[in-house]
Short mmCIF file of C-alpha atoms in Angstrom, two decimals:
data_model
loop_
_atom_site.label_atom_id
_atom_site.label_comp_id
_atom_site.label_asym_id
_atom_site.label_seq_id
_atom_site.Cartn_x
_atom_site.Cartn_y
_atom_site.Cartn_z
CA UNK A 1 15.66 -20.25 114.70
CA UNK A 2 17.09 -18.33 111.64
CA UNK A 3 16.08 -20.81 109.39
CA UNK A 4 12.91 -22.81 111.01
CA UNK A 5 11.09 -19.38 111.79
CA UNK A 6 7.78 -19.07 114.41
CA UNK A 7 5.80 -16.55 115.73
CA UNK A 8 7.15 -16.49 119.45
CA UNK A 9 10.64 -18.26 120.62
CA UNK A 10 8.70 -19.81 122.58
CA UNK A 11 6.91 -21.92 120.60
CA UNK A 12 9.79 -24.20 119.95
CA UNK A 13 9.10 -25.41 123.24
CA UNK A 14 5.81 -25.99 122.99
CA UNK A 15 4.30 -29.78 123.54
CA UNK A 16 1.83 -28.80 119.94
CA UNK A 17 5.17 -26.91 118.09
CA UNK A 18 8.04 -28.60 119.33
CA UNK A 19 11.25 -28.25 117.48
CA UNK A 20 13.32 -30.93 119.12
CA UNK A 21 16.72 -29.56 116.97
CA UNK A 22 16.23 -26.64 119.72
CA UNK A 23 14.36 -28.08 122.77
CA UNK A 24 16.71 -30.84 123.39
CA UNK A 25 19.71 -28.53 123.31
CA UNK A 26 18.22 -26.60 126.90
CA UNK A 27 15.22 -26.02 128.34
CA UNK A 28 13.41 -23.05 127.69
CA UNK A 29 13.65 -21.47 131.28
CA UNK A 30 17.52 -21.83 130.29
CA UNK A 31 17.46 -20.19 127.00
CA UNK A 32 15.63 -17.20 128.66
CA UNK A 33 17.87 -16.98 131.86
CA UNK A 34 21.27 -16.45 128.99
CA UNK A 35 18.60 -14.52 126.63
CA UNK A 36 18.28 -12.35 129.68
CA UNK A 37 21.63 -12.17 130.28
CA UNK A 38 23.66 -12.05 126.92
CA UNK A 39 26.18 -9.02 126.68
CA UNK A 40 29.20 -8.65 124.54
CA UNK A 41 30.91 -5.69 126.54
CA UNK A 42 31.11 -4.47 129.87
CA UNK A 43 28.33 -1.84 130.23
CA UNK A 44 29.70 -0.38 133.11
CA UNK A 45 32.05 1.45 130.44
CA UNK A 46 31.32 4.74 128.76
CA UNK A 47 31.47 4.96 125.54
CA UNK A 48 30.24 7.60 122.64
CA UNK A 49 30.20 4.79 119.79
CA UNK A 50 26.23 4.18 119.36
CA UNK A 51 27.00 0.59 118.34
CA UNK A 52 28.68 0.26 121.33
CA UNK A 53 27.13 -2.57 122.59
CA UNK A 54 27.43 -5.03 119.13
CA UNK A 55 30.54 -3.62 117.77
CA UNK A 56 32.78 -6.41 118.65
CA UNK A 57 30.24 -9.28 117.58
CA UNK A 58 30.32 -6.61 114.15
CA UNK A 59 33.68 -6.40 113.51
CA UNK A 60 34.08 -10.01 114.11
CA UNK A 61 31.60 -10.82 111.22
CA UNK A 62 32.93 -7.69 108.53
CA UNK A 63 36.75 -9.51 109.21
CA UNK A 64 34.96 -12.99 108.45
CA UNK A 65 33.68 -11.04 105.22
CA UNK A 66 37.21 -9.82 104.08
CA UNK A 67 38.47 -13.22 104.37
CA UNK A 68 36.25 -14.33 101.74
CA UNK A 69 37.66 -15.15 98.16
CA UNK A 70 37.10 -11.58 96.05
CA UNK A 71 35.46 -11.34 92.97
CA UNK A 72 36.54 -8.49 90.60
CA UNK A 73 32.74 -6.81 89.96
CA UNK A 74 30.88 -5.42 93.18
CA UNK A 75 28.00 -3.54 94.06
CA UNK A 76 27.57 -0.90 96.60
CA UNK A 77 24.02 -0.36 97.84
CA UNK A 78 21.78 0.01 101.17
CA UNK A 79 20.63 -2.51 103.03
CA UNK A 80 17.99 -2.91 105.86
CA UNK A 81 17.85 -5.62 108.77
CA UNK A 82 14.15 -5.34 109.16
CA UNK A 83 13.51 -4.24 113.05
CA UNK A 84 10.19 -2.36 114.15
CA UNK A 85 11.10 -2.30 117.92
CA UNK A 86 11.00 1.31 119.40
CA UNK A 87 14.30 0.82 121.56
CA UNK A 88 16.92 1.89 119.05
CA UNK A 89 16.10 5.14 119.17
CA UNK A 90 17.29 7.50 116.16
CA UNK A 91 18.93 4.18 114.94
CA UNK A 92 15.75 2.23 113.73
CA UNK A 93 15.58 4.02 109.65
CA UNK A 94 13.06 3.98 107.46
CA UNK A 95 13.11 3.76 103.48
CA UNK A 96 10.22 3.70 101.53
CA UNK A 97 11.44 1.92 98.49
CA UNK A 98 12.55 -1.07 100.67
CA UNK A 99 11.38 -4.42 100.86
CA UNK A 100 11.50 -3.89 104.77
CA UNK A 101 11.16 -0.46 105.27
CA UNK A 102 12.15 -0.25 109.07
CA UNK A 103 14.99 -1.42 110.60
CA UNK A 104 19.17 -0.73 111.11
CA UNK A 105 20.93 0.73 107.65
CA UNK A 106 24.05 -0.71 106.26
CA UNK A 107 25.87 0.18 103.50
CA UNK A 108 27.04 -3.02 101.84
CA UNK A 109 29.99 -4.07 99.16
CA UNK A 110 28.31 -7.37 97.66
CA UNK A 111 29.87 -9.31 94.53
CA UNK A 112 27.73 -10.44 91.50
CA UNK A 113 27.12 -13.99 93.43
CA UNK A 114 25.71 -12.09 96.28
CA UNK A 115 27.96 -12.37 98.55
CA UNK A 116 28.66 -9.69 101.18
CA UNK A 117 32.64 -8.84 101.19
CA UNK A 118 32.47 -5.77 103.75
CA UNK A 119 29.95 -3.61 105.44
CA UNK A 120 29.29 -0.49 107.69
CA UNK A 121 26.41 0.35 109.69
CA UNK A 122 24.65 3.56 109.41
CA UNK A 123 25.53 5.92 112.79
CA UNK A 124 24.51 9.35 111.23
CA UNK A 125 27.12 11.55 111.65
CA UNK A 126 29.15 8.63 113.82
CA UNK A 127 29.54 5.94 110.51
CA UNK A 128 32.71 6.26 109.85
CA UNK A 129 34.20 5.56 112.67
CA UNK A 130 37.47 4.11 112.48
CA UNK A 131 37.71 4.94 109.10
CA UNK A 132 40.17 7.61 107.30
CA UNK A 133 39.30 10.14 104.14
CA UNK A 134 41.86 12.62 102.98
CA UNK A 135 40.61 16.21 102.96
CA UNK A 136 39.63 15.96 99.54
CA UNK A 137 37.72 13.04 99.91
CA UNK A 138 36.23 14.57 103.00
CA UNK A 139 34.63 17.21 100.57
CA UNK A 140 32.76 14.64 98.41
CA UNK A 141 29.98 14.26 100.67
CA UNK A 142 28.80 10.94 102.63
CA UNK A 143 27.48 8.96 99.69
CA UNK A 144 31.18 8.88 98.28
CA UNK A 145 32.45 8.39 101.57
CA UNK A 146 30.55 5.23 101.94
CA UNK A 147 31.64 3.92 98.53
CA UNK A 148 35.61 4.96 99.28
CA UNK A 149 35.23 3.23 102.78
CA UNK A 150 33.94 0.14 101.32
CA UNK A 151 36.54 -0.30 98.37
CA UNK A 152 39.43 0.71 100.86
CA UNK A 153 39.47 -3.28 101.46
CA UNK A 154 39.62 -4.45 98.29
CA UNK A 155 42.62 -6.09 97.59
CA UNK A 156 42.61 -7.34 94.04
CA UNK A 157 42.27 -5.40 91.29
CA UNK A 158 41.53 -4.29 89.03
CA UNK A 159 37.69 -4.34 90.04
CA UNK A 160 34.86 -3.00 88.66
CA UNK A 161 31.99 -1.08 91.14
CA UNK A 162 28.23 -0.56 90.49
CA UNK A 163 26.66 2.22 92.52
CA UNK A 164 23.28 4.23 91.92
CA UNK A 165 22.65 8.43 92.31
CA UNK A 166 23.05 8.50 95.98
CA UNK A 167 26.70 7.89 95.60
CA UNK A 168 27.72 8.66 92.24
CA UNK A 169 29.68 12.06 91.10
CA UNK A 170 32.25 12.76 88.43
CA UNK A 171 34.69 13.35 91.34
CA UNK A 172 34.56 10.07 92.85
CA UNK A 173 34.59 8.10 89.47
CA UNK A 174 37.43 10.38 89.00
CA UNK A 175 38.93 9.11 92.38
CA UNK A 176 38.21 5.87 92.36
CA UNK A 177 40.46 5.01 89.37
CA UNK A 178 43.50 7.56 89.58
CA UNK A 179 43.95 6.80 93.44
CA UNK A 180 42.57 2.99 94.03
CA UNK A 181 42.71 1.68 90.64
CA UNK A 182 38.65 0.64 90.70
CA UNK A 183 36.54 1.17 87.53
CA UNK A 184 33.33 2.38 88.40
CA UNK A 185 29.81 2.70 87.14
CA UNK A 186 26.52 4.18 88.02
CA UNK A 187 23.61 6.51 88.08
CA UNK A 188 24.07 9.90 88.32
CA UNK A 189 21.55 13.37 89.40
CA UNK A 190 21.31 15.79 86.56
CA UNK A 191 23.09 18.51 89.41
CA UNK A 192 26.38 16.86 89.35
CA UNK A 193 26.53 16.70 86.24
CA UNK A 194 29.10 19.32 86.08
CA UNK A 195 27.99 20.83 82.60
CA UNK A 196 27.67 17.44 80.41
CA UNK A 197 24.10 18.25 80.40
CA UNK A 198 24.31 21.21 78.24
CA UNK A 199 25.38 18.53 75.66
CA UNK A 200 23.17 15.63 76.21
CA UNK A 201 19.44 15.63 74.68
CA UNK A 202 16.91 16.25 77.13
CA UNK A 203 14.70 13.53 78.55
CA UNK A 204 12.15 14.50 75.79
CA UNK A 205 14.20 14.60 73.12
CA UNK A 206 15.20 11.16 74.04
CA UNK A 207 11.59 9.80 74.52
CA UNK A 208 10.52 11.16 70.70
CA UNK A 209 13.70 8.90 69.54
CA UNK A 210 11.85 5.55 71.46
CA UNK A 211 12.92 2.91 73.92
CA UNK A 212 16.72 1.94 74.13
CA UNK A 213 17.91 5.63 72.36
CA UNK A 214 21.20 6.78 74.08
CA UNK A 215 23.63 9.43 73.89
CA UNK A 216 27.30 8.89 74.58
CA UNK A 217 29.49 12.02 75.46
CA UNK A 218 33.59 11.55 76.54
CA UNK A 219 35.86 13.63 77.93
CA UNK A 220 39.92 13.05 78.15
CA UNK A 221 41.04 16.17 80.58
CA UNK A 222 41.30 13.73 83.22
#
């Protein structure tokens, strides 16, 4: 059904739309009844997690992840699984500048061939469960807490990671290499630039030089 995609599940039953690779596994009055049915924990347990319900079948996947052969360049981004029900509640996000704009937030480590190596779902002030910072890293704010979490599992390095301005400070960069031994690149808002833009040309300065002009500024005091 992931791949061979219709408008309504059950239209791979139907005598006009039959897809035989599904209807001749059950009928469709049996597909409904475990549809119906399908639960991965007990529900008669309480529980403040608010993935509750799919954190198993989760972590089940993100360890399948881990096991995969690491590359030594990543990427560390958002990324939607498109959903425009109205049961999630506060879960359901929305972001603009996203192919699908609705749906459940993850923050992903992918390699340059695309593949996903490890992932954790957006729970607002609940996303890091099971997950440890120092006290110092506590104080960097969630965007650096996301990328910290996600190259906690990286195992060889060194390895270079690619993040854009919603993550990206001259602390963590700082972080990432002294304490994990990651190189790290990205993006970064003009506030956190701690100073360096008193010596960088301003965005019109750089404009009046034309397309590809750069400035390049280093500092050694860490």
């Amino acid at each position: 059904m992931g791949i061979v995609k219709m408008p309504s599940y059950r239209d791979y039953w139907k005598k006009d739309l039959r897809y035989h690779l599904i209807a001749d596994v059950m009928s469709l009055k049996r597909y409904e009844q475990i549809r119906q049915f399908l639960h991965f924990v007990d529900n008669t347990q309480q529980n403040d997690d608010r993935y509750f319900k799919v954190r198993p079948i989760f972590e089940v996947i993100r360890q399948n992840c881990l096991k995969i052969e690491e590359e030594h360049r990543y990427s560390v981004d958002e990324m939607m699984v498109p959903y425009k029900g109205t049961r999630a509640g506060n879960r359901r996000q929305y972001m603009a500048k996203k192919p699908k704009k609705w749906g459940f937030k993850i923050f992903v480590r992918a390699g340059v061939s695309g593949c996903v190596y490890d992932f954790i779902p957006y729970a607002g002030e609940d996303t890091f469960r099971n997950h440890y910072f120092t006290e110092y890293e506590n104080s960097l704010g969630v965007g650096a807490k996301v990328v910290i979490a996600l190259c906690q599992s990286i195992q060889h390095k060194p390895a270079v990671v690619y993040f854009d301005n919603f993550f990206s400070s001259l602390e963590l960069i700082h972080l990432l290499r002294q304490e994990y031994g990651i190189f790290s690149l990205g993006t970064i808002r003009e506030n956190r630039l701690r100073g360096c833009q008193e010596k960088l040309p301003s965005d019109k300065e750089l404009i009046k030089k034309g397309r590809g002009s750069s400035k390049q500024i280093v500092h050694d005091s860490f």
